PDB file of N, CA and C in Angstrom:
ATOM      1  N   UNK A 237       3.821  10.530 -11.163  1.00 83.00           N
ATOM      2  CA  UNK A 237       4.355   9.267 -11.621  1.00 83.00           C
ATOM      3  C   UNK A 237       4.600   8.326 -10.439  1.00 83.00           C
ATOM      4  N   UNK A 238       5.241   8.899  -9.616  1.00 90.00           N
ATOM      5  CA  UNK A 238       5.661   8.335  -8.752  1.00 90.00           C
ATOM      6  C   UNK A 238       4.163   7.123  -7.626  1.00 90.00           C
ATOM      7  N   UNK A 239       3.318   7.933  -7.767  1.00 92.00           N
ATOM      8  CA  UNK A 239       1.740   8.027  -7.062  1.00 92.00           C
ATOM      9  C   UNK A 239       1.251   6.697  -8.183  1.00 92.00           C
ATOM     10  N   UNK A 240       1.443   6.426  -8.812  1.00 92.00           N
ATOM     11  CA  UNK A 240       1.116   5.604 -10.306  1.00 92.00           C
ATOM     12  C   UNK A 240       1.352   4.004  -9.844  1.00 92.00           C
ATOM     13  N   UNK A 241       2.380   4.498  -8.905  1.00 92.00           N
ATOM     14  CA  UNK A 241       3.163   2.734  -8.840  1.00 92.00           C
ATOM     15  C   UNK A 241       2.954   2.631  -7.367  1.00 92.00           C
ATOM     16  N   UNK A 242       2.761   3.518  -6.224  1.00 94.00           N
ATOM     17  CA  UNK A 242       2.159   2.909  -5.138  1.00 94.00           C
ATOM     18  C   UNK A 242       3.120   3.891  -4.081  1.00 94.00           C
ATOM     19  N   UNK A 243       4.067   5.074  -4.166  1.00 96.00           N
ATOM     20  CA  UNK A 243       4.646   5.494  -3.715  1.00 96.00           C
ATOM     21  C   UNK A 243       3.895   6.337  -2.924  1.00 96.00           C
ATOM     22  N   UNK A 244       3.878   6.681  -1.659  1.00 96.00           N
ATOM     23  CA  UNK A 244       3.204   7.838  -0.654  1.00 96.00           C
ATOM     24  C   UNK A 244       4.265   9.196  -0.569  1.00 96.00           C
ATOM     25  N   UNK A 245       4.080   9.694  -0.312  1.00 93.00           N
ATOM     26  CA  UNK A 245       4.599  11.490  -0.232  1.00 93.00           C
ATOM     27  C   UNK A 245       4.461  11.688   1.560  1.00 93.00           C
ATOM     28  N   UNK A 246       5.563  11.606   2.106  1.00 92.00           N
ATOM     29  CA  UNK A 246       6.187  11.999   3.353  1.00 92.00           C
ATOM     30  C   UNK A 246       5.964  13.343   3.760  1.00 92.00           C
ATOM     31  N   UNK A 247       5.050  14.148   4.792  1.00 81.00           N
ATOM     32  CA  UNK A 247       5.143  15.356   4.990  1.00 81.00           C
ATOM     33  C   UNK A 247       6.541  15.446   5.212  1.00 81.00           C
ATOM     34  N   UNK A 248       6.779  17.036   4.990  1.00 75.00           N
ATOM     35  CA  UNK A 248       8.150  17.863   5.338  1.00 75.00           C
ATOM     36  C   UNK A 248       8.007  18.926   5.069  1.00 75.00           C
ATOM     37  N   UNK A 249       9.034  19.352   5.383  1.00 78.00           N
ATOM     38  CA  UNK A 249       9.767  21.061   5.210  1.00 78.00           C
ATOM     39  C   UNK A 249      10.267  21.600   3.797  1.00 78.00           C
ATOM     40  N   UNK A 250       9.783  23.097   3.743  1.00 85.00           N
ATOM     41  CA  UNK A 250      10.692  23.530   2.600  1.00 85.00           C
ATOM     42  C   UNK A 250      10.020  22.768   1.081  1.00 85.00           C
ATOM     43  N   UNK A 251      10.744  23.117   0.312  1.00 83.00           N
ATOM     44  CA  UNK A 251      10.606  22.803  -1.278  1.00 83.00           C
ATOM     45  C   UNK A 251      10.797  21.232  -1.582  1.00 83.00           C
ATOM     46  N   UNK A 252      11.415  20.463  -0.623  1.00 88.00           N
ATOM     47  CA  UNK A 252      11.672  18.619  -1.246  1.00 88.00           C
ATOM     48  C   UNK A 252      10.570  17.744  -0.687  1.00 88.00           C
ATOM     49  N   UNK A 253      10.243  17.010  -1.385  1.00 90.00           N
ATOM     50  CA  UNK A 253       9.186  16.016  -0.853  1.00 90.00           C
ATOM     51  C   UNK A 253      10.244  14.688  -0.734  1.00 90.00           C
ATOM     52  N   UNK A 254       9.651  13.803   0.108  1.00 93.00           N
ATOM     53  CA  UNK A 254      10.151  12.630   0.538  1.00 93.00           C
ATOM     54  C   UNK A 254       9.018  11.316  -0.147  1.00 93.00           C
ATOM     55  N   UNK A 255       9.706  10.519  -0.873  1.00 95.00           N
ATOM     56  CA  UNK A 255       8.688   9.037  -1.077  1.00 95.00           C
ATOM     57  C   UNK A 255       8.814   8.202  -0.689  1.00 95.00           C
ATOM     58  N   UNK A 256       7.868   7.188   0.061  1.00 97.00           N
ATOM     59  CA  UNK A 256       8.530   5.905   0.051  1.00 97.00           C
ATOM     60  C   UNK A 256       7.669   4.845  -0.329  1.00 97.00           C
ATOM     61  N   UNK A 257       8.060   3.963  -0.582  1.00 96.00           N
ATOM     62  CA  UNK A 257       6.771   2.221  -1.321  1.00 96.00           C
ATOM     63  C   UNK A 257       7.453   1.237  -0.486  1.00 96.00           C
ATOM     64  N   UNK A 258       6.104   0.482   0.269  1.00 94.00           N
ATOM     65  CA  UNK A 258       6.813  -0.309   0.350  1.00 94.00           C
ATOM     66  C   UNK A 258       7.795  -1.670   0.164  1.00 94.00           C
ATOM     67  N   UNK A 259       7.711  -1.770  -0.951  1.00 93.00           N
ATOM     68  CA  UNK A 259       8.994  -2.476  -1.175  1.00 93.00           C
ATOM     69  C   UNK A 259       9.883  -1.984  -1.849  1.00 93.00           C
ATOM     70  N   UNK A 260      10.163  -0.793  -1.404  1.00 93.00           N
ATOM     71  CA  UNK A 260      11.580  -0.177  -1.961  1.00 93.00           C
ATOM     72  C   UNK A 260      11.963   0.469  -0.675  1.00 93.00           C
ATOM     73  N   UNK A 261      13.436  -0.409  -0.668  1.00 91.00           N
ATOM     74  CA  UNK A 261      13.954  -0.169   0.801  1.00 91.00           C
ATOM     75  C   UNK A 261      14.707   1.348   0.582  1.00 91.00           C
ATOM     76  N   UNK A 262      14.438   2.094   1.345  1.00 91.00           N
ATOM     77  CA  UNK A 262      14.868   3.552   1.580  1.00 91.00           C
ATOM     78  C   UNK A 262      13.806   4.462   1.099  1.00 91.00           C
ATOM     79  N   UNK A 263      14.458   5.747   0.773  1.00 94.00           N
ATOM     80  CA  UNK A 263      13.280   7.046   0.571  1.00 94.00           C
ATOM     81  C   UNK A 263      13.754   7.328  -1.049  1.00 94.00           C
ATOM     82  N   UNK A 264      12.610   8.123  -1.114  1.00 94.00           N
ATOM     83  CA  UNK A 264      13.553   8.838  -2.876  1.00 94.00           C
ATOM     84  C   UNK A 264      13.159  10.385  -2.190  1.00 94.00           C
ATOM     85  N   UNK A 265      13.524  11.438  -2.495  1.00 92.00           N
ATOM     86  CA  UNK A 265      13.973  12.579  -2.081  1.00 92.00           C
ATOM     87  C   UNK A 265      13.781  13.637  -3.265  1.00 92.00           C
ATOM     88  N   UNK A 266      13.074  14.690  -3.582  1.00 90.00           N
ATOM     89  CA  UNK A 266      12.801  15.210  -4.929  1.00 90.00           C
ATOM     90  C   UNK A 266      13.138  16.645  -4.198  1.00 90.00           C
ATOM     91  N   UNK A 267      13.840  17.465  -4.419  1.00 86.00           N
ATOM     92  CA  UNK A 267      13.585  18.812  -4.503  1.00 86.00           C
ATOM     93  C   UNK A 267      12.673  19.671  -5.462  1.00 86.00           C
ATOM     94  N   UNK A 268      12.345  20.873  -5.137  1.00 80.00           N
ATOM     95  CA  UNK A 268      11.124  21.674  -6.185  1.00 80.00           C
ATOM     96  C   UNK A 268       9.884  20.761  -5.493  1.00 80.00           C
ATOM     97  N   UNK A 269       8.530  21.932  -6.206  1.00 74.00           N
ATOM     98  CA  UNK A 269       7.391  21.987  -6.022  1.00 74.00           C
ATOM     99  C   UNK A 269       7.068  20.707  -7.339  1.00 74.00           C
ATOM    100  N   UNK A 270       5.878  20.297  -6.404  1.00 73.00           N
ATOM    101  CA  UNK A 270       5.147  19.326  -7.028  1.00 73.00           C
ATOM    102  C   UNK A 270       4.656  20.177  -8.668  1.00 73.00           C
ATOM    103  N   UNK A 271       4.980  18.891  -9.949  1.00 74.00           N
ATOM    104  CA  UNK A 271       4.715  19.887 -11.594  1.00 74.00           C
ATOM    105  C   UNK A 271       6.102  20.543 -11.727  1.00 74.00           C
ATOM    106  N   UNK A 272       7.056  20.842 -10.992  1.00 79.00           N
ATOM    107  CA  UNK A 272       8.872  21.670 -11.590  1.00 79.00           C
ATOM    108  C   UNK A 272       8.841  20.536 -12.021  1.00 79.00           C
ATOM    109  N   UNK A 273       9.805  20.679 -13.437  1.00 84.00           N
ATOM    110  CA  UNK A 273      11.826  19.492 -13.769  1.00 84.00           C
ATOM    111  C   UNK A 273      11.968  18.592 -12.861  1.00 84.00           C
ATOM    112  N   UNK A 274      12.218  17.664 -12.717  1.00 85.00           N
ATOM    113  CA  UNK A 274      12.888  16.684 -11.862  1.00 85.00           C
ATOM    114  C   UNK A 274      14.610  17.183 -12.299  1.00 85.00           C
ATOM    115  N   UNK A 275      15.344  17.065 -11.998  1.00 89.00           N
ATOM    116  CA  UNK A 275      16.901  17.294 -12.226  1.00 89.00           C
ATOM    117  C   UNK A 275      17.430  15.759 -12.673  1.00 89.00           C
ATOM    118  N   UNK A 276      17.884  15.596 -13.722  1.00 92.00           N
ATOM    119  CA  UNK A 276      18.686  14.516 -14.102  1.00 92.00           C
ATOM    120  C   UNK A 276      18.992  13.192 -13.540  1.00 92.00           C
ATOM    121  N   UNK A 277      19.784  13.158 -12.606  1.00 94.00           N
ATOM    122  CA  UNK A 277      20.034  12.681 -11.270  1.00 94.00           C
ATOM    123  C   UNK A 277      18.874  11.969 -10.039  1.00 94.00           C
ATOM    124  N   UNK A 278      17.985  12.780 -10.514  1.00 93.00           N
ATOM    125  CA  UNK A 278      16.365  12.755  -9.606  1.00 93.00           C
ATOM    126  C   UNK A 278      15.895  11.629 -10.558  1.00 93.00           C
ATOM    127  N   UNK A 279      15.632  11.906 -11.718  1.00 92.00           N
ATOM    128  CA  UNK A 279      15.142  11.251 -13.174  1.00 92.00           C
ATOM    129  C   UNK A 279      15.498   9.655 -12.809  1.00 92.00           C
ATOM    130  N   UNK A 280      17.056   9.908 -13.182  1.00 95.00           N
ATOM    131  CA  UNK A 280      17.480   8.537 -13.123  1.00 95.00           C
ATOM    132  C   UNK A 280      16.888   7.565 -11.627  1.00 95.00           C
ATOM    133  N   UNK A 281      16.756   8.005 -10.451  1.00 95.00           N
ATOM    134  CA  UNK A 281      16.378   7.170  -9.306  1.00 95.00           C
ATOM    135  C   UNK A 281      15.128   6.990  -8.906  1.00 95.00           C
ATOM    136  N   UNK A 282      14.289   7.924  -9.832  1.00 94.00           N
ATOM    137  CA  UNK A 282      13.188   7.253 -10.007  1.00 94.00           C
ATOM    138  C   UNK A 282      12.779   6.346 -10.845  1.00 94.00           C
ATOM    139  N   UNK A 283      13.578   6.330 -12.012  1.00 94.00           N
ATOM    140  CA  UNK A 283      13.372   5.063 -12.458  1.00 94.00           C
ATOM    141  C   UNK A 283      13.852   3.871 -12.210  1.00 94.00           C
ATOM    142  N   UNK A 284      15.125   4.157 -11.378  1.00 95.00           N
ATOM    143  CA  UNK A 284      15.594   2.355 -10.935  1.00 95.00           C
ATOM    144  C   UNK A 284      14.834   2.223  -9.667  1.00 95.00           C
ATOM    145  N   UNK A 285      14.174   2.927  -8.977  1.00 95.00           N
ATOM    146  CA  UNK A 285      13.263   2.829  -8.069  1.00 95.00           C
ATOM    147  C   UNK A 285      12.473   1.983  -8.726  1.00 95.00           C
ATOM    148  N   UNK A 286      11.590   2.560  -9.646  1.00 94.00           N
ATOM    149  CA  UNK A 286      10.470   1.853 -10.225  1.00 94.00           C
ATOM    150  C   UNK A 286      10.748   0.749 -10.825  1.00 94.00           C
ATOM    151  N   UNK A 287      12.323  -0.111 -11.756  1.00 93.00           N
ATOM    152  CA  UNK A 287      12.266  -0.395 -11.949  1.00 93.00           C
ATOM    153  C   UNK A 287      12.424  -1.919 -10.696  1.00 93.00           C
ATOM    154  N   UNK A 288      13.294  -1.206  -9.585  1.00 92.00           N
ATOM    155  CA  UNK A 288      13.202  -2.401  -8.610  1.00 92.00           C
ATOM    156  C   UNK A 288      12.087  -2.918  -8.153  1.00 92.00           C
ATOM    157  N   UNK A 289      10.677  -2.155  -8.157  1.00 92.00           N
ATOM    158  CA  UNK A 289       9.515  -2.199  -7.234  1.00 92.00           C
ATOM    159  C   UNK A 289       8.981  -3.539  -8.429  1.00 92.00           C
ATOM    160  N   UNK A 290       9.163  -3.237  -9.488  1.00 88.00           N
ATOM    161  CA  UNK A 290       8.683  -3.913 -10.446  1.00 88.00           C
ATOM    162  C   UNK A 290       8.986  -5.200 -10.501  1.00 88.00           C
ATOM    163  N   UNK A 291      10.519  -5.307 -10.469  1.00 85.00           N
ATOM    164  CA  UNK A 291      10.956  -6.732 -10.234  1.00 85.00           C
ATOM    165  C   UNK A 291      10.927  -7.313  -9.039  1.00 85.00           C
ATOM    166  N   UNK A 292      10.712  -6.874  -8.163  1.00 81.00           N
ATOM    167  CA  UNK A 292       9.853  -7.717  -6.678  1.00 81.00           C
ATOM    168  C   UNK A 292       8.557  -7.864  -6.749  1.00 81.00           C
ATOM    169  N   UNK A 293       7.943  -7.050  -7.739  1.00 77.00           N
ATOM    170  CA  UNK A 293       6.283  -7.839  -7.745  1.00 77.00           C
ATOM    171  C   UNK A 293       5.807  -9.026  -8.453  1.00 77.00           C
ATOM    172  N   UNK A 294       7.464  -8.685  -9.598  1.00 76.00           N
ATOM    173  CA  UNK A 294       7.240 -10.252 -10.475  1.00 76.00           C
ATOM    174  C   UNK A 294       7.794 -11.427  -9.641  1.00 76.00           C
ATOM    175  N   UNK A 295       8.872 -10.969  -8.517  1.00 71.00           N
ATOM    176  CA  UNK A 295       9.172 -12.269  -7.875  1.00 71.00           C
ATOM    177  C   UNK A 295       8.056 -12.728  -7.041  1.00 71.00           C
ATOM    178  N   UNK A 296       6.679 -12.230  -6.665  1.00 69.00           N
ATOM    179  CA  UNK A 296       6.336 -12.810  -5.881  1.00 69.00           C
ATOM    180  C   UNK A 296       5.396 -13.573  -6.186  1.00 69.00           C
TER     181      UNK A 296
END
């Protein structure tokens, strides 16, 4: 999903992947293997992620 809207996947360590787009200021942070649950909490910040990326493409 995340890959859908323009987000890249940060190498790292261990089980969490790191995202970032650029115009979404900071990282989003997922624990588990790529295909697990997202956890609740995870859920929700990817969508106000997406929903911010969204409303800066309409501002421009």
């Amino acid at each position: 999903m995340l890959r859908l809207v323009g987000f890249t996947e940060l190498p790292g360590k261990g089980s969490h992947t790191n995202w970032i787009h650029p115009l979404y200021a900071g990282k989003i942070t997922l624990s588990g293997k790529d295909g697990t649950d997202a956890k609740p909490y995870q859920e929700k910040e990817v969508r106000q992620a997406i929903e911010a990326i969204k409303g800066k493409k309409q501002d421009e």
